[in-house]
mmCIF file of C-alpha atoms and ligand atoms in Angstrom:
data_model
loop_
_atom_site.group_PDB
_atom_site.id
_atom_site.type_symbol
_atom_site.label_atom_id
_atom_site.label_comp_id
_atom_site.label_asym_id
_atom_site.label_seq_id
_atom_site.Cartn_x
_atom_site.Cartn_y
_atom_site.Cartn_z
ATOM 1 C CA MET A 1 12.664 -9.043 -15.032
ATOM 2 C CA THR A 2 14.871 -7.347 -12.585
ATOM 3 C CA HIS A 3 14.002 -6.855 -9.321
ATOM 4 C CA LEU A 4 15.836 -4.001 -7.582
ATOM 5 C CA PRO A 5 15.760 -4.410 -3.983
ATOM 6 C CA VAL A 6 13.208 -1.825 -1.978
ATOM 7 C CA ILE A 7 15.452 0.451 -0.079
ATOM 8 C CA LYS A 8 14.527 0.236 3.344
ATOM 9 C CA ASN A 9 13.754 3.336 5.860
ATOM 10 C CA PRO A 10 16.353 4.645 7.517
ATOM 11 C CA SER A 11 18.178 6.092 4.149
ATOM 12 C CA ASP A 12 19.431 9.452 2.828
ATOM 13 C CA LEU A 13 17.943 7.926 -0.450
ATOM 14 C CA LEU A 14 14.561 8.190 0.867
ATOM 15 C CA ARG A 15 14.935 11.412 1.877
ATOM 16 C CA LYS A 16 16.433 13.284 -1.093
ATOM 17 C CA LYS A 17 13.590 15.309 -3.193
ATOM 18 C CA SER A 18 13.092 13.882 -6.909
ATOM 19 C CA GLU A 19 13.640 15.692 -10.371
ATOM 20 C CA PRO A 20 10.927 16.158 -12.791
ATOM 21 C CA VAL A 21 11.357 14.457 -15.879
ATOM 22 C CA SER A 22 11.343 15.938 -19.198
ATOM 23 C CA LYS A 23 9.267 14.964 -22.104
ATOM 24 C CA GLU A 24 12.721 14.064 -24.103
ATOM 25 C CA GLU A 25 13.515 11.441 -20.765
ATOM 26 C CA LEU A 26 10.337 10.232 -20.664
ATOM 27 C CA ALA A 27 10.688 8.850 -24.387
ATOM 28 C CA GLY A 28 14.156 7.404 -23.688
ATOM 29 C CA LYS A 29 15.207 4.013 -22.485
ATOM 30 C CA GLU A 30 16.177 5.342 -18.792
ATOM 31 C CA ILE A 31 13.047 6.348 -17.890
ATOM 32 C CA GLN A 32 10.874 3.617 -19.630
ATOM 33 C CA THR A 33 13.269 0.619 -17.497
ATOM 34 C CA LEU A 34 13.050 2.652 -14.796
ATOM 35 C CA ILE A 35 8.820 2.395 -14.960
ATOM 36 C CA ASP A 36 9.440 -1.402 -15.607
ATOM 37 C CA ASP A 37 11.691 -2.059 -12.718
ATOM 38 C CA LEU A 38 9.083 -0.035 -10.445
ATOM 39 C CA LEU A 39 6.630 -2.425 -11.730
ATOM 40 C CA ASP A 40 8.313 -5.472 -11.112
ATOM 41 C CA SER A 41 9.291 -4.481 -7.749
ATOM 42 C CA MET A 42 6.406 -3.704 -6.676
ATOM 43 C CA ARG A 43 4.425 -6.482 -7.961
ATOM 44 C CA LEU A 44 7.164 -8.982 -6.409
ATOM 45 C CA GLU A 45 6.924 -7.459 -2.871
ATOM 46 C CA ASN A 46 2.700 -7.208 -3.328
ATOM 47 C CA GLY A 47 2.803 -3.173 -2.930
ATOM 48 C CA ILE A 48 -0.129 -1.429 -4.324
ATOM 49 C CA GLY A 49 1.855 1.852 -4.979
ATOM 50 C CA ILE A 50 5.642 2.795 -5.246
ATOM 51 C CA ALA A 51 7.678 5.499 -5.810
ATOM 52 C CA ALA A 52 11.061 6.031 -7.749
ATOM 53 C CA PRO A 53 13.354 7.159 -4.842
ATOM 54 C CA GLN A 54 12.473 3.491 -3.057
ATOM 55 C CA ILE A 55 14.514 2.144 -5.702
ATOM 56 C CA GLY A 56 17.353 4.950 -5.170
ATOM 57 C CA VAL A 57 16.452 6.817 -8.807
ATOM 58 C CA HIS A 58 15.644 10.701 -7.973
ATOM 59 C CA LYS A 59 12.755 10.858 -10.723
ATOM 60 C CA ARG A 60 9.295 12.198 -10.482
ATOM 61 C CA VAL A 61 8.122 8.451 -10.839
ATOM 62 C CA ILE A 62 5.055 6.776 -9.351
ATOM 63 C CA ILE A 63 3.347 3.378 -9.561
ATOM 64 C CA VAL A 64 -0.332 3.137 -8.531
ATOM 65 C CA ASP A 65 -2.699 0.143 -8.283
ATOM 66 C CA ASP A 66 -5.888 1.673 -8.530
ATOM 67 C CA GLY A 67 -7.681 -1.858 -8.007
ATOM 68 C CA LYS A 68 -7.598 -2.367 -11.803
ATOM 69 C CA GLY A 69 -4.335 -2.897 -12.140
ATOM 70 C CA PRO A 70 -0.935 -0.663 -11.541
ATOM 71 C CA ALA A 71 -0.403 2.251 -14.101
ATOM 72 C CA ALA A 72 2.846 4.777 -13.779
ATOM 73 C CA TYR A 73 2.477 8.200 -13.265
ATOM 74 C CA VAL A 74 5.015 10.790 -14.168
ATOM 75 C CA ASN A 75 5.613 14.286 -12.704
ATOM 76 C CA PRO A 76 2.393 13.468 -10.993
ATOM 77 C CA GLU A 77 0.665 16.791 -8.716
ATOM 78 C CA ILE A 78 -2.423 17.424 -7.193
ATOM 79 C CA THR A 79 -4.351 20.092 -8.450
ATOM 80 C CA ALA A 80 -7.165 19.900 -5.408
ATOM 81 C CA ARG A 81 -8.019 18.605 -2.454
ATOM 82 C CA SER A 82 -11.317 17.907 -0.912
ATOM 83 C CA ILE A 83 -11.863 19.509 2.756
ATOM 84 C CA ARG A 84 -12.701 15.963 4.190
ATOM 85 C CA LYS A 85 -10.046 14.368 5.765
ATOM 86 C CA GLY A 86 -9.564 11.538 7.947
ATOM 87 C CA HIS A 87 -8.074 7.924 8.178
ATOM 88 C CA PHE A 88 -9.177 5.778 5.082
ATOM 89 C CA ILE A 89 -6.774 2.789 5.357
ATOM 90 C CA GLU A 90 -4.246 1.420 7.544
ATOM 91 C CA GLU A 91 -1.297 2.289 5.670
ATOM 92 C CA GLY A 92 2.126 0.441 5.414
ATOM 93 C CA CYS A 93 5.203 1.153 3.313
ATOM 94 C CA LEU A 94 7.629 -1.273 1.580
ATOM 95 C CA SER A 95 9.989 0.720 2.734
ATOM 96 C CA VAL A 96 8.847 0.655 6.320
ATOM 97 C CA PRO A 97 8.506 -2.937 6.800
ATOM 98 C CA GLY A 98 6.662 -3.993 9.772
ATOM 99 C CA ILE A 99 5.088 -1.076 10.463
ATOM 100 C CA TRP A 100 1.731 0.075 9.678
ATOM 101 C CA GLY A 101 -0.499 3.571 10.829
ATOM 102 C CA TYR A 102 -2.968 5.898 10.352
ATOM 103 C CA VAL A 103 -2.304 9.082 8.460
ATOM 104 C CA THR A 104 -4.784 12.108 8.158
ATOM 105 C CA ARG A 105 -5.284 12.159 4.218
ATOM 106 C CA HIS A 106 -7.790 14.034 2.126
ATOM 107 C CA LYS A 107 -10.612 11.765 0.803
ATOM 108 C CA VAL A 108 -10.650 12.872 -2.391
ATOM 109 C CA VAL A 109 -7.734 14.191 -4.863
ATOM 110 C CA LYS A 110 -7.416 15.635 -8.196
ATOM 111 C CA VAL A 111 -3.996 14.580 -9.903
ATOM 112 C CA ARG A 112 -2.346 15.433 -12.914
ATOM 113 C CA ALA A 113 0.350 13.536 -14.563
ATOM 114 C CA LEU A 114 1.683 12.319 -17.535
ATOM 115 C CA ASP A 115 1.467 8.574 -18.480
ATOM 116 C CA ARG A 116 4.055 6.725 -19.795
ATOM 117 C CA ASN A 117 3.668 7.482 -22.873
ATOM 118 C CA GLY A 118 3.590 11.231 -22.367
ATOM 119 C CA GLU A 119 0.226 11.706 -22.715
ATOM 120 C CA ARG A 120 -1.573 13.958 -20.312
ATOM 121 C CA VAL A 121 -3.807 12.247 -17.664
ATOM 122 C CA ALA A 122 -6.125 14.000 -15.008
ATOM 123 C CA LEU A 123 -7.833 12.206 -12.728
ATOM 124 C CA LYS A 124 -9.916 12.566 -9.530
ATOM 125 C CA VAL A 125 -9.538 9.921 -7.031
ATOM 126 C CA LYS A 126 -10.957 8.738 -3.684
ATOM 127 C CA ASP A 127 -10.557 6.528 -0.477
ATOM 128 C CA LEU A 128 -7.774 4.341 -0.971
ATOM 129 C CA THR A 129 -6.582 5.197 -4.410
ATOM 130 C CA SER A 130 -6.491 9.073 -3.225
ATOM 131 C CA VAL A 131 -4.219 7.591 -0.095
ATOM 132 C CA ILE A 132 -1.910 5.758 -2.567
ATOM 133 C CA PHE A 133 -1.393 8.940 -4.431
ATOM 134 C CA GLN A 134 -1.037 11.166 -1.240
ATOM 135 C CA HIS A 135 1.508 8.619 0.155
ATOM 136 C CA GLU A 136 3.668 8.024 -3.109
ATOM 137 C CA ILE A 137 3.891 11.970 -4.172
ATOM 138 C CA ASP A 138 4.992 12.433 -0.546
ATOM 139 C CA HIS A 139 8.143 9.898 -1.262
ATOM 140 C CA LEU A 140 8.779 12.172 -4.351
ATOM 141 C CA ASP A 141 9.092 14.962 -1.635
ATOM 142 C CA GLY A 142 11.407 12.933 0.909
ATOM 143 C CA ILE A 143 8.744 12.324 3.218
ATOM 144 C CA LEU A 144 7.437 8.689 4.665
ATOM 145 C CA PHE A 145 4.251 8.175 6.302
ATOM 146 C CA ILE A 146 5.505 7.413 9.670
ATOM 147 C CA ASP A 147 6.492 11.292 9.651
ATOM 148 C CA LYS A 148 2.649 12.007 9.657
ATOM 149 C CA ALA A 149 1.154 9.070 10.978
ATOM 150 C CA ASP A 150 -1.172 10.045 13.937
ATOM 151 C CA THR A 151 -1.145 6.437 15.245
ATOM 152 C CA TYR A 152 1.416 3.486 14.421
ATOM 153 C CA THR A 153 1.556 -0.110 15.236
ATOM 154 C CA ARG A 154 4.870 -2.429 14.834
ATOM 155 C CA HIS A 155 3.899 -5.843 13.425
ATOM 156 C CA PRO A 156 6.671 -7.792 13.859
ATOM 157 C CA GLY A 157 7.523 -10.509 11.299
ATOM 158 C CA MET A 158 5.294 -8.771 8.576
HETATM 159 ZN ZN1 ZN B 201 5.614 3.965 0.707
#
């Protein structure tokens, strides 16, 4: 089991836009290893989501744990957003240790992606899971939750 350290803010690596993954790349060893590395890093740091740039790889791959277990989403795109927005969970980030905050997020989003086997997935998620998808997809565009937070708190030692 590898445990790639999660890159901490500030870093240019967290600010770079990630590239889409081709079908050929997804079937190849590099992206499959990347997915395993992301799963390991997320579990070992007790996260509920992680994005490839957080371990320094600029490919559009995220992991989201929807409460039923973590899964990889490749080239994830938000295809619809609820008008209803709000603060649904206090967000933290493995790349921003010690800071927690509230970002105004869409309550419900529809997401389209590929799974790790290259199969198309379409899902409609709400509340916590919706926030995780919005947070992780932001990482692929070089955006951190602290850029958008309406309020945040420092919890030293966390
Ligand atoms: Zn994050």
